[in-house]
Amino acid sequence: MKTFLLSLAGVLPFLSVVSSQGLPDPAALAQMGVEWETSQHASPNSTFYTVPQNFSRDLAPGTLLAVEQATNLSSYLVPSSLTLSRIMYTTTNLNGTIQPASAYVLWPYAPAPWFASSSSSSSSPSFPLVAWAHGTSGLFATCAPSNYKALMYHHFVPFALAKQGIAVVAPDYAGLGVSKTPDGTHIPHEYSASPAQANDLANAVIAARAAFPSYLPSTGPFAVVGHSQGGGVAWAYAQRQLEDPVPGYRGTVAFAPGVQVVEMITKARNGGVGPIQTDTLFGVQRLISAGITAVYPSFNFTGVTPVGYERWNILAKVQGCMPTQGLVFAGLENRDTVTLDFTNDSTTLEFAKRTKVGGKPFKGPLLVLAAENDVSLQPEVLESIVDETCEVLEAGNSTESLEYALYEGVNHFPLISASQAEWMDWVKERLSGEAGSKKRDCDAPPKARCTKRRVKGFRTDVSVQFPLPNFLVTEAEAVWQYGL
Ligand SMILES: *[C@@H]1O[C@H](CO)[C@@H](O)[C@H](O)[C@H]1NC(C)=O
Ligand SMILES: *[C@@H]1O[C@H](CO)[C@@H](O)[C@H](O)[C@H]1NC(C)=O
Ligand SMILES: *[C@@H]1O[C@H](CO)[C@@H](O)[C@H](O)[C@H]1NC(C)=O
Ligand SMILES: *[C@@H]1O[C@H](CO)[C@@H](O)[C@H](O)[C@H]1NC(C)=O
Ligand SMILES: *[C@@H]1O[C@H](CO)[C@@H](O)[C@H](O)[C@H]1NC(C)=O
Ligand SMILES: *[C@@H]1O[C@H](CO)[C@@H](O)[C@H](O)[C@H]1NC(C)=O
Ligand SMILES: *[C@@H]1O[C@H](CO)[C@@H](O)[C@H](O)[C@H]1NC(C)=O
C-alpha cells in the first residue's frame, strides 16, 4: 500500500508481470499473490488460531484462552537470541461484543540493563514492555503478523525494540489470525475502527501479563507504539486510557497515524489533498468499506462500485493480504473502484463519528511523527488534526503533552528508521522514569504542552525512499511482494 494501506496501484504499472501481459487476469494474479504470501507464513497451516471449545461471549475481556510458551522459531526469520510466544485471548469489538483474538510476545535475550531491578533475577527477570500496533496487513485471517516469518515490520519496530532489551506484545487485531468462534461464527476484521483495535491492544497487554506474570508484572511500565493503521490505533489507545486505564501506561508514539480517514477522503474529493495521497485514499476507501461492513453488515460495501466489488470478491476468495490486493486491483484506477456518495452516507458518517481519533482528550504523553513525503498521508492534513487536538486540550485546561515532529524528505515507512534515534530514546525514557517526567517550570500554571518542529535529514536528496516495507522479506523478486 501505499500505505496505511498499501495500495500498489501507483507502483504496479511498472511491474513486468503486469505490463508485459497487457490486461492481466485478476483471478490468476490473485492465485499467484496468495501462493507467494503463503510461502511467507511461518506455518502455512497453523492450528494455533483454532479457538478452544471453552470460549464464551460471557468471558471478561483480556481473558487468556491459549498460550504457546515458546514458538518454534525454525520456521520464522527472527534475529537469533530473541524468542517468541503466542497467546489467544478475549477482546471486545466496536459494539462491545466479546471476540477471540491472537497476539505475539517477542522476548529479548535479557531485560535492558537500565531496567534490571533488584526484584528480578536472571532465572525470572521482568521486562519493560511496548505494546505494538501494526499497520495495515489486510482484512482476512491469513493476514496475521504473528504468522508472518518476520512478524511484519521486523527491524523497523519489533526486532529493534527487543534487541534493546524491551519485550514487545503485538495484537494481530480481531479478525486477523483467529477467524471463527468454535460454533463457526465468522469474525470480521473491523478495519479502521481504531477504538476496537485499541481494545485488542489493551486486552493483549492484560492477557500477556496473565500468561507471564513474573516476566510482565501486572503494574509494570509499558508504552504504546503504532504505525499507519496502527498509528491510529495507538492514538485511540491514548484516548481509551482516560476511560479505561491499564496500569503501568507511560505514553504513546504514533508514526504517520491513520486518523479521521473518512474526513481525509472527503477532503480529497474536494481537491484538498495532493494527487498521490488522493489516489491512495481512494484505495483505502475500499478497505474502510469492508471495515464498515464488518460493523454494520447491512452497509454491504456501499462505497465500492460494481467493478471494485467484483475485484474485492476475487481477493476475498483467496483471502489475499496487501501484496495480493495490489495485484488484484492492477489495471484499474482506484477512483473507478469507489463511489462518490460514500462520504455522505449516513452509516459512513456514524462509523466515522464512533471511531473518531484526534480532536479529543487523551492520556499522554503523545509523540506524533510525520513524514514529509508520505504517499499515504499528507502531513498538512495530519498537522491540522494535531492543532485541533491541542485546541481541545487547551479548552479543557489539560496538562497533557503532544509533541509533533515532521521528518523532512522521508516516505511512509522510511520515517520509522529515520526517526529511530529519537523514538527509541523517548520510549526508554518513559519506561525507565516517571510518566511525562520532562522538567516543568513549577511556577507556571499547569497547561497543555503542544510543540511542533521539523527534523532535517542529512543527504535526503540521495537517500532511498521506498513507499513499501521493503526490508527482510525472503525471496522477494518483485515490488508487489514487499507489501508485508
Ligand atoms: C492442515 O491441517 C489440517 C488439520 O490438521 C489437515 O487436515 C490438512 O491436511 C493440513 N493441510 C496441509 C496442507 O498441511
Ligand atoms: C479453557 O481450557 C483450557 C484447557 O483446558 C484451560 O487451560 C483454560 O484455562 C480454559 N479457559 C477458560 C477461559 O476457561
Ligand atoms: C521445530 O521445527 C523444526 C522444523 O519443523 C523441527 O525439526 C524441530 O524439531 C522443532 N523443534 C522443536 C523443539 O519442536
Ligand atoms: C453494531 O451496532 C450497530 C449500532 O447499534 C448496529 O447497527 C449493528 O448492526 C451492530 N453490528 C452487529 C454486527 O451486530
Ligand atoms: C451485498 O451486495 C451484493 C451485491 O449487490 C449482493 O449480491 C449480496 O447478496 C449482498 N449481501 C448481503 C448480505 O446483503
Ligand atoms: C453525496 O455526495 C455526492 C457527490 O458529491 C452527491 O452526488 C450525492 O447527491 C450526495 N448524496 C447525498 C445523500 O447527499
Ligand atoms: C479552564 O480554566 C479557566 C481559567 O481558570 C476557567 O475559567 C475555565 O472554566 C476552565 N475550563 C474548564 C473546562 O475547566
Coordinates of C-alpha atoms and ligand atoms in Angstrom, one line a residue:
M1 CA 0.0 0.0 0.0
K2 CA 1.0 2.9 -0.4
T3 CA 0.0 2.9 2.9
F4 CA -1.5 2.6 5.6
L5 CA -2.6 0.6 3.5
L6 CA -0.5 0.0 0.6
S7 CA -2.5 0.2 -2.4
L8 CA 0.0 -0.7 -5.1
A9 CA -1.8 0.8 -7.9
G10 CA 0.8 3.5 -8.5
V11 CA 3.7 1.1 -8.5
L12 CA 2.1 -1.8 -10.4
P13 CA 2.1 -0.4 -13.9
F14 CA 5.9 -0.6 -13.8
L15 CA 6.0 -4.3 -12.9
S16 CA 6.9 -6.6 -15.7
V17 CA 4.4 -9.2 -14.5
V18 CA 1.6 -6.8 -15.3
S19 CA 2.8 -4.7 -18.1
S20 CA 4.3 -7.4 -20.3
Q21 CA 1.0 -9.2 -20.4
G22 CA -1.4 -6.4 -21.2
L23 CA -4.5 -6.6 -19.1
P24 CA -3.8 -9.4 -16.5
D25 CA -6.4 -11.9 -15.4
P26 CA -7.2 -10.8 -11.8
A27 CA -8.0 -14.3 -10.7
A28 CA -4.7 -15.6 -11.9
L29 CA -2.9 -12.8 -10.3
A30 CA -4.8 -13.4 -7.0
Q31 CA -3.6 -17.0 -7.1
M32 CA 0.0 -16.1 -7.8
G33 CA -0.1 -13.5 -5.0
V34 CA -1.6 -15.8 -2.4
E35 CA 0.8 -18.6 -3.2
W36 CA 3.7 -16.2 -2.5
E37 CA 2.1 -14.9 0.6
T38 CA 1.6 -18.4 1.9
S39 CA 5.3 -19.0 1.3
Q40 CA 5.9 -16.1 3.8
H41 CA 3.8 -17.7 6.5
A42 CA 5.7 -19.3 9.4
S43 CA 3.2 -22.1 9.4
P44 CA 1.0 -22.4 6.3
N45 CA -1.5 -24.5 8.2
S46 CA -1.3 -23.4 11.9
T47 CA -3.7 -24.9 14.3
F48 CA -2.7 -22.3 16.8
Y49 CA -5.5 -20.0 15.7
T50 CA -8.3 -22.5 16.3
V51 CA -10.4 -21.2 19.3
P52 CA -10.7 -23.6 22.2
Q53 CA -14.2 -25.0 22.9
N54 CA -14.5 -23.3 26.2
F55 CA -14.6 -19.9 24.6
S56 CA -17.7 -18.0 25.5
R57 CA -19.0 -14.5 24.9
D58 CA -19.6 -14.2 28.6
L59 CA -15.9 -14.2 29.4
A60 CA -14.3 -10.9 30.6
P61 CA -12.2 -9.0 28.1
G62 CA -8.5 -9.8 28.5
T63 CA -9.1 -13.5 29.5
L64 CA -6.5 -15.9 28.3
L65 CA -7.7 -18.7 26.0
A66 CA -4.4 -20.3 25.0
V67 CA -0.7 -19.9 25.4
E68 CA 2.1 -21.1 23.2
Q69 CA 5.0 -20.6 25.6
A70 CA 7.9 -21.0 23.1
T71 CA 7.0 -20.7 19.5
N72 CA 9.3 -22.9 17.3
L73 CA 11.3 -20.3 15.5
S74 CA 12.9 -22.6 13.0
S75 CA 10.2 -21.5 10.5
Y76 CA 10.5 -17.8 11.3
L77 CA 13.0 -15.2 10.4
V78 CA 13.7 -13.6 13.8
P79 CA 17.1 -12.5 14.9
S80 CA 18.8 -15.2 16.9
S81 CA 18.8 -14.8 20.7
L82 CA 15.3 -13.4 20.6
T83 CA 12.4 -15.8 21.5
L84 CA 8.7 -15.7 20.8
S85 CA 5.4 -16.7 22.4
R86 CA 1.9 -16.5 21.1
I87 CA -1.3 -16.1 23.0
M88 CA -5.0 -16.2 22.3
Y89 CA -7.3 -14.1 24.4
T90 CA -10.6 -12.3 24.5
T91 CA -11.2 -8.7 23.4
T92 CA -14.2 -6.5 22.5
N93 CA -15.2 -5.3 19.1
L94 CA -16.6 -1.8 18.4
N95 CA -20.1 -2.8 19.6
G96 CA -18.7 -4.3 22.8
T97 CA -19.1 -7.9 21.8
I98 CA -16.5 -10.4 23.2
Q99 CA -14.3 -11.9 20.4
P100 CA -11.3 -14.2 20.5
A101 CA -8.1 -12.7 19.1
S102 CA -4.4 -13.6 18.9
A103 CA -1.1 -11.8 19.7
Y104 CA 2.6 -12.5 19.8
V105 CA 5.1 -11.6 22.5
L106 CA 8.7 -11.1 21.3
W107 CA 11.2 -11.6 24.1
P108 CA 14.7 -10.1 24.4
Y109 CA 17.7 -12.1 25.3
A110 CA 17.6 -10.3 28.7
P111 CA 15.9 -7.1 30.1
A112 CA 17.7 -3.9 29.3
P113 CA 20.4 -3.1 31.9
W114 CA 18.7 0.2 32.7
F115 CA 15.6 -1.7 33.7
A116 CA 17.0 -4.7 35.6
S117 CA 15.6 -4.3 39.1
S118 CA 16.6 -5.9 42.4
S119 CA 13.4 -7.9 42.5
S120 CA 14.1 -9.7 39.2
S121 CA 16.7 -12.5 38.9
S122 CA 18.3 -14.0 35.8
S123 CA 16.0 -17.0 36.0
S124 CA 12.9 -14.9 36.4
P125 CA 13.6 -11.5 35.0
S126 CA 10.9 -8.9 34.5
F127 CA 10.8 -6.8 31.3
P128 CA 9.9 -3.3 30.2
L129 CA 7.2 -3.6 27.6
V130 CA 6.0 -2.0 24.4
A131 CA 2.5 -2.7 23.1
W132 CA 3.0 -2.5 19.3
A133 CA 0.1 -1.7 16.8
H134 CA 0.9 -2.8 13.3
G135 CA -0.1 -1.0 10.1
T136 CA -2.5 -2.4 7.5
S137 CA -1.7 -6.1 6.8
G138 CA -5.0 -6.9 5.1
L139 CA -8.6 -7.8 6.0
F140 CA -8.5 -11.6 6.3
A141 CA -7.4 -14.3 8.8
T142 CA -4.4 -15.0 6.7
C143 CA -3.0 -11.5 7.3
A144 CA -1.8 -12.1 10.9
P145 CA 1.6 -10.6 11.6
S146 CA 2.2 -13.4 14.3
N147 CA 2.2 -15.9 11.5
Y148 CA 4.5 -13.9 9.1
K149 CA 8.1 -15.2 9.2
A150 CA 9.5 -11.8 10.0
L151 CA 6.4 -10.7 12.0
M152 CA 5.7 -7.8 9.6
Y153 CA 7.7 -4.6 10.5
H154 CA 10.6 -6.8 11.5
H155 CA 13.7 -4.5 12.0
F156 CA 11.5 -1.4 11.7
V157 CA 10.0 -1.9 15.2
P158 CA 9.7 -5.3 17.0
F159 CA 13.2 -6.5 16.4
A160 CA 14.7 -3.1 17.1
L161 CA 12.9 -2.9 20.5
A162 CA 13.6 -6.5 21.5
K163 CA 17.3 -6.0 20.7
Q164 CA 17.3 -3.1 23.2
G165 CA 16.0 -5.4 26.0
I166 CA 12.3 -4.4 25.7
A167 CA 9.6 -7.1 25.4
V168 CA 7.0 -6.5 22.6
V169 CA 3.4 -7.5 22.8
A170 CA 1.7 -7.2 19.4
P171 CA -2.0 -8.0 18.7
D172 CA -2.9 -9.3 15.3
Y173 CA -6.3 -7.4 15.7
A174 CA -9.6 -9.3 15.9
G175 CA -10.4 -11.0 12.6
L176 CA -6.7 -11.4 11.6
G177 CA -5.3 -14.8 12.7
V178 CA -8.4 -16.1 14.5
S179 CA -11.2 -16.3 12.0
K180 CA -14.1 -18.0 13.7
T181 CA -15.5 -19.0 17.1
P182 CA -15.9 -22.7 18.0
D183 CA -19.5 -22.7 16.7
G184 CA -18.2 -21.5 13.3
T185 CA -19.3 -17.8 13.5
H186 CA -17.1 -15.7 11.3
I187 CA -15.0 -12.9 13.0
P188 CA -14.6 -10.0 10.5
H189 CA -11.8 -7.5 10.9
E190 CA -13.3 -4.1 11.7
Y191 CA -10.7 -2.3 9.6
S192 CA -10.2 1.4 10.6
A193 CA -12.5 1.1 13.7
S194 CA -9.4 2.2 15.7
P195 CA -11.1 2.1 19.1
A196 CA -11.9 -1.6 18.5
Q197 CA -8.2 -2.3 17.7
A198 CA -7.2 -0.2 20.7
N199 CA -9.3 -2.7 22.7
D200 CA -7.3 -5.5 21.1
L201 CA -4.1 -3.8 22.1
A202 CA -5.2 -3.2 25.7
N203 CA -6.5 -6.7 26.2
A204 CA -3.3 -8.2 24.7
V205 CA -1.3 -6.4 27.4
I206 CA -3.7 -7.7 30.1
A207 CA -3.7 -11.3 28.7
A208 CA 0.1 -11.3 28.2
R209 CA 0.6 -10.3 31.8
A210 CA -1.8 -13.1 32.9
A211 CA 0.2 -15.6 30.8
F212 CA 3.6 -14.4 32.0
P213 CA 3.0 -12.8 35.4
S214 CA 6.6 -12.8 36.6
Y215 CA 8.1 -11.6 33.3
L216 CA 5.4 -9.0 32.8
P217 CA 4.2 -7.8 36.2
S218 CA 0.6 -6.5 36.3
T219 CA 1.7 -2.9 37.0
G220 CA 5.0 -2.9 35.1
P221 CA 5.7 0.0 32.8
F222 CA 4.6 -0.1 29.2
A223 CA 4.5 2.3 26.2
V224 CA 2.3 2.1 23.1
V225 CA 3.8 2.4 19.6
G226 CA 1.9 2.2 16.3
H227 CA 2.3 3.0 12.6
S228 CA -0.2 3.9 9.9
Q229 CA -3.4 2.0 10.7
G230 CA -1.7 1.1 13.9
G231 CA -0.7 4.8 14.5
G232 CA -4.4 5.5 14.6
V233 CA -4.8 2.5 16.9
A234 CA -2.1 3.8 19.2
W235 CA -3.7 7.3 19.4
A236 CA -7.1 5.7 20.0
Y237 CA -5.4 3.8 22.8
A238 CA -4.2 7.1 24.4
Q239 CA -7.9 8.2 24.3
R240 CA -9.0 4.9 25.8
Q241 CA -6.6 5.1 28.6
L242 CA -8.6 8.1 30.0
E243 CA -11.8 6.0 30.2
D244 CA -10.5 2.5 30.9
P245 CA -6.9 2.8 32.2
V246 CA -4.5 -0.2 32.1
P247 CA -1.9 0.1 34.9
G248 CA 1.7 1.0 34.0
Y249 CA 0.9 3.1 31.0
R250 CA 3.7 5.6 30.2
G251 CA 2.8 7.2 26.9
T252 CA 2.3 6.7 23.1
V253 CA 4.3 7.1 19.9
A254 CA 2.2 7.3 16.7
F255 CA 4.0 7.2 13.4
A256 CA 2.1 8.6 10.4
P257 CA -1.2 7.8 12.1
G258 CA -4.3 6.9 10.1
V259 CA -6.7 9.1 11.9
Q260 CA -10.0 10.6 10.6
V261 CA -9.5 8.9 7.3
V262 CA -13.2 9.3 6.2
E263 CA -12.7 13.0 6.7
M264 CA -9.5 12.8 4.7
I265 CA -11.3 11.1 1.9
T266 CA -13.9 13.9 1.9
K267 CA -11.1 16.5 1.7
A268 CA -9.6 14.5 -1.2
R269 CA -12.9 14.5 -3.0
N270 CA -13.0 18.3 -2.6
G271 CA -9.5 18.7 -4.0
G272 CA -7.9 19.5 -0.6
V273 CA -5.3 16.7 -0.7
G274 CA -2.4 16.1 -3.2
P275 CA -3.0 13.8 -6.2
I276 CA -0.8 11.0 -4.9
Q277 CA -2.4 10.9 -1.5
T278 CA -5.8 11.3 -3.1
D279 CA -5.2 8.1 -5.2
T280 CA -4.1 6.3 -2.1
L281 CA -7.1 7.4 -0.1
F282 CA -9.5 6.1 -2.8
G283 CA -7.8 2.7 -2.5
V284 CA -8.2 3.0 1.3
Q285 CA -11.9 3.7 0.8
R286 CA -12.3 0.1 -0.4
L287 CA -10.8 -1.2 2.8
I288 CA -12.9 1.1 5.0
S289 CA -16.0 0.0 3.2
A290 CA -15.1 -3.6 4.3
G291 CA -14.4 -2.3 7.8
I292 CA -17.8 -0.6 8.0
T293 CA -19.5 -3.7 6.6
A294 CA -17.8 -5.7 9.5
V295 CA -19.5 -3.4 12.0
Y296 CA -22.7 -2.7 10.1
P297 CA -23.4 -5.8 7.9
S298 CA -26.3 -4.0 6.1
F299 CA -23.8 -1.5 4.7
N300 CA -22.7 -4.3 2.4
F301 CA -19.8 -2.5 0.7
T302 CA -21.7 0.7 -0.1
G303 CA -18.7 2.8 -1.1
V304 CA -17.4 0.3 -3.6
T305 CA -18.5 0.3 -7.3
P306 CA -19.6 -2.9 -9.0
V307 CA -16.2 -3.3 -10.7
G308 CA -14.5 -2.7 -7.4
Y309 CA -16.8 -5.2 -5.6
E310 CA -16.1 -7.8 -8.3
R311 CA -12.3 -7.5 -7.7
W312 CA -12.8 -7.4 -4.0
N313 CA -14.5 -10.8 -4.1
I314 CA -11.7 -12.2 -6.2
L315 CA -9.4 -11.1 -3.3
A316 CA -11.7 -12.4 -0.6
K317 CA -12.0 -15.8 -2.3
V318 CA -8.3 -16.4 -1.9
Q319 CA -8.1 -14.4 1.4
G320 CA -5.3 -12.3 -0.1
C321 CA -3.5 -9.7 2.0
M322 CA -1.8 -6.4 1.0
P323 CA 0.6 -7.8 -1.7
T324 CA -2.2 -9.6 -3.4
Q325 CA -4.5 -6.7 -3.1
G326 CA -2.1 -4.7 -5.2
L327 CA -2.1 -7.4 -7.8
V328 CA -5.9 -7.9 -7.9
F329 CA -6.7 -4.2 -8.4
A330 CA -3.9 -3.7 -11.0
G331 CA -5.1 -2.1 -14.2
L332 CA -7.9 -0.2 -12.5
E333 CA -7.8 3.4 -11.4
N334 CA -8.6 3.5 -7.7
R335 CA -11.1 6.2 -8.3
D336 CA -13.1 3.9 -10.5
T337 CA -13.4 1.3 -7.7
V338 CA -15.2 3.6 -5.3
T339 CA -18.4 5.5 -5.1
L340 CA -18.8 9.3 -4.8
D341 CA -21.6 9.2 -2.2
F342 CA -19.6 7.2 0.3
T343 CA -18.5 10.2 2.4
N344 CA -22.1 11.5 2.9
D345 CA -23.7 8.1 3.5
S346 CA -25.3 8.1 6.9
T347 CA -23.7 4.8 8.0
T348 CA -20.3 6.0 6.9
L349 CA -20.8 9.2 8.9
E350 CA -22.0 7.3 12.0
F351 CA -19.0 5.0 11.7
A352 CA -16.6 8.0 11.4
K353 CA -18.1 9.6 14.4
R354 CA -17.9 6.5 16.6
T355 CA -14.3 5.8 15.6
K356 CA -13.0 9.4 15.7
V357 CA -9.4 9.7 16.8
G358 CA -7.8 13.1 17.4
G359 CA -9.5 16.3 18.4
K360 CA -10.3 14.6 21.7
P361 CA -8.7 14.5 25.2
F362 CA -6.2 11.7 25.7
K363 CA -3.7 10.4 28.3
G364 CA -0.2 11.3 27.2
P365 CA 2.5 12.0 26.7
L366 CA 1.9 11.6 22.9
L367 CA 4.6 11.8 20.3
V368 CA 3.3 12.1 16.7
L369 CA 5.9 11.6 14.0
A370 CA 5.0 12.5 10.4
A371 CA 6.8 12.0 7.0
E372 CA 7.1 15.0 4.7
N373 CA 6.9 12.9 1.5
D374 CA 4.3 10.4 2.7
V375 CA 2.4 8.9 -0.2
S376 CA -0.4 7.8 2.0
L377 CA -1.0 10.6 4.4
Q378 CA -0.5 14.3 3.7
P379 CA 1.4 15.8 6.7
E380 CA -0.6 19.1 6.4
V381 CA -3.8 17.2 7.0
L382 CA -2.3 15.4 10.0
E383 CA -1.0 18.6 11.4
S384 CA -4.4 20.2 11.3
I385 CA -5.7 17.3 13.4
V386 CA -2.8 17.8 15.8
D387 CA -3.8 21.5 16.0
E388 CA -7.5 20.6 16.6
T389 CA -6.3 18.2 19.4
C390 CA -4.2 20.9 21.0
E391 CA -7.2 23.3 21.0
V392 CA -9.3 20.7 22.8
L393 CA -6.5 20.2 25.4
E394 CA -6.2 23.9 26.0
A395 CA -10.0 24.4 26.2
G396 CA -10.2 21.6 28.8
N397 CA -7.2 23.0 30.8
S398 CA -5.4 19.7 30.2
T399 CA -1.8 19.3 31.2
E400 CA -1.1 16.6 28.7
S401 CA 1.8 16.9 26.2
L402 CA 1.6 16.4 22.5
E403 CA 4.8 16.6 20.5
Y404 CA 4.6 16.7 16.7
A405 CA 7.7 16.3 14.6
L406 CA 7.8 16.4 10.8
Y407 CA 10.7 14.4 9.3
E408 CA 11.8 16.1 6.1
G409 CA 12.4 14.1 2.9
V410 CA 11.1 10.8 4.0
N411 CA 8.3 8.5 3.0
H412 CA 5.7 6.5 5.0
F413 CA 7.8 3.5 6.1
P414 CA 11.4 5.1 6.0
L415 CA 10.0 7.5 8.6
I416 CA 10.3 4.8 11.2
S417 CA 14.0 4.2 10.6
A418 CA 14.8 7.8 10.1
S419 CA 13.4 8.7 13.5
Q420 CA 14.6 5.6 15.4
A421 CA 17.3 7.6 17.4
E422 CA 14.5 9.9 18.6
W423 CA 11.7 7.5 19.4
M424 CA 13.8 4.7 20.9
D425 CA 15.2 7.2 23.4
W426 CA 11.8 8.6 24.1
V427 CA 10.4 5.1 24.8
K428 CA 13.3 4.2 27.0
E429 CA 13.0 7.4 29.0
R430 CA 9.3 6.8 29.5
L431 CA 9.9 3.1 30.5
S432 CA 12.8 3.9 32.9
G433 CA 11.3 7.0 34.6
E434 CA 8.1 8.5 35.6
A435 CA 5.3 9.1 33.1
G436 CA 5.8 12.5 31.5
S437 CA 8.9 13.2 33.6
K438 CA 10.1 16.1 31.5
K439 CA 11.1 19.1 33.6
R440 CA 8.5 21.7 34.1
D441 CA 8.5 25.2 35.4
C442 CA 6.8 24.7 38.7
D443 CA 5.8 28.4 39.0
A444 CA 3.9 28.3 35.7
P445 CA 0.2 27.3 35.9
P446 CA -0.4 23.8 34.5
K447 CA -1.2 23.8 30.8
A448 CA -1.1 21.6 27.8
R449 CA 2.3 21.3 26.2
C450 CA 1.9 21.2 22.5
T451 CA 5.0 21.5 20.4
K452 CA 5.7 21.3 16.7
R453 CA 9.0 21.1 15.0
R454 CA 10.7 19.9 11.8
V455 CA 13.6 17.5 11.6
K456 CA 16.1 18.0 8.8
G457 CA 17.7 14.9 7.3
F458 CA 21.3 14.5 6.0
R459 CA 21.5 13.9 2.2
T460 CA 17.8 13.2 1.8
D461 CA 18.2 14.1 -1.8
V462 CA 20.1 10.9 -2.5
S463 CA 18.6 8.6 0.1
V464 CA 16.3 5.7 -1.0
Q465 CA 12.6 6.4 -0.1
F466 CA 10.6 3.3 -1.0
P467 CA 6.9 3.6 -0.2
L468 CA 6.6 -0.1 1.0
P469 CA 8.2 -2.0 3.9
N470 CA 10.9 -3.3 1.5
F471 CA 13.1 -4.9 4.1
L472 CA 13.8 -8.5 5.1
V473 CA 11.1 -10.3 3.1
T474 CA 12.5 -13.6 2.0
E475 CA 12.8 -14.4 -1.7
A476 CA 11.1 -11.3 -2.8
E477 CA 11.6 -10.9 -6.6
A478 CA 9.1 -8.2 -7.5
V479 CA 8.0 -5.0 -6.0
W480 CA 4.4 -6.2 -5.2
Q481 CA 5.8 -8.8 -2.9
Y482 CA 7.1 -6.2 -0.4
G483 CA 3.6 -5.4 0.9
L484 CA 4.0 -7.4 4.1
Ligands
LIG1 C1 -3.8 -28.7 7.6 O1 -4.3 -29.2 8.8 C2 -5.4 -29.9 8.7 C3 -5.9 -30.3 10.1 O2 -4.8 -30.6 10.9 C4 -5.1 -31.2 7.9 O3 -6.3 -32.0 7.7 C5 -4.6 -30.7 6.5 O4 -4.2 -31.9 5.7 C6 -3.5 -29.8 6.6 N1 -3.1 -29.3 5.3 C7 -1.8 -29.1 4.9 C8 -1.6 -28.5 3.6 O5 -0.9 -29.4 5.6
LIG2 C1 -10.1 -23.4 28.6 O1 -9.5 -24.7 28.7 C2 -8.1 -24.7 28.8 C3 -7.6 -26.1 28.6 O2 -8.3 -27.0 29.4 C4 -7.7 -24.0 30.1 O3 -6.3 -24.0 30.2 C5 -8.2 -22.6 30.1 O4 -7.9 -22.0 31.4 C6 -9.7 -22.6 29.9 N1 -10.1 -21.2 29.7 C7 -11.2 -20.7 30.2 C8 -11.4 -19.3 29.9 O5 -12.0 -21.4 30.9
LIG3 C1 11.0 -27.0 15.3 O1 10.6 -27.3 14.0 C2 11.6 -27.9 13.2 C3 11.2 -28.0 11.8 O2 9.9 -28.3 11.6 C4 11.8 -29.3 13.8 O3 12.8 -30.0 13.1 C5 12.2 -29.2 15.3 O4 12.2 -30.5 15.9 C6 11.2 -28.3 16.0 N1 11.7 -28.1 17.4 C7 11.1 -28.4 18.4 C8 11.7 -28.0 19.7 O5 9.9 -28.8 18.4
LIG4 C1 -23.4 -2.8 15.9 O1 -24.1 -1.8 16.4 C2 -24.8 -1.0 15.4 C3 -25.4 0.2 16.1 O2 -26.1 -0.2 17.2 C4 -25.8 -1.9 14.7 O3 -26.5 -1.1 13.7 C5 -25.0 -3.1 14.1 O4 -25.9 -3.9 13.4 C6 -24.3 -3.8 15.1 N1 -23.4 -4.8 14.5 C7 -23.6 -6.1 14.7 C8 -22.6 -7.0 13.9 O5 -24.4 -6.6 15.5
LIG5 C1 -24.4 -7.4 -0.8 O1 -24.5 -6.9 -2.1 C2 -24.2 -7.9 -3.2 C3 -24.1 -7.1 -4.5 O2 -25.0 -6.1 -4.6 C4 -25.3 -8.9 -3.1 O3 -25.1 -9.9 -4.1 C5 -25.2 -9.6 -1.8 O4 -26.3 -10.5 -1.7 C6 -25.4 -8.6 -0.7 N1 -25.1 -9.2 0.6 C7 -25.9 -9.1 1.7 C8 -25.5 -9.8 2.9 O5 -26.9 -8.3 1.7
LIG6 C1 -23.4 12.8 -1.8 O1 -22.3 13.4 -2.5 C2 -22.4 13.1 -3.9 C3 -21.2 13.7 -4.5 O2 -20.9 15.0 -4.0 C4 -23.7 13.7 -4.5 O3 -23.7 13.3 -5.8 C5 -24.8 13.0 -3.8 O4 -26.0 13.5 -4.2 C6 -24.7 13.2 -2.2 N1 -25.7 12.4 -1.6 C7 -26.4 12.8 -0.6 C8 -27.4 11.8 0.0 O5 -26.3 13.9 -0.1
LIG7 C1 -10.2 26.4 32.5 O1 -9.6 27.4 33.3 C2 -10.2 28.7 33.2 C3 -9.4 29.7 33.9 O2 -9.0 29.2 35.2 C4 -11.6 28.6 33.7 O3 -12.3 29.8 33.5 C5 -12.4 27.5 32.8 O4 -13.7 27.3 33.4 C6 -11.6 26.2 32.8 N1 -12.2 25.3 31.9 C7 -12.5 24.0 32.1 C8 -13.1 23.2 31.0 O5 -12.3 23.5 33.2

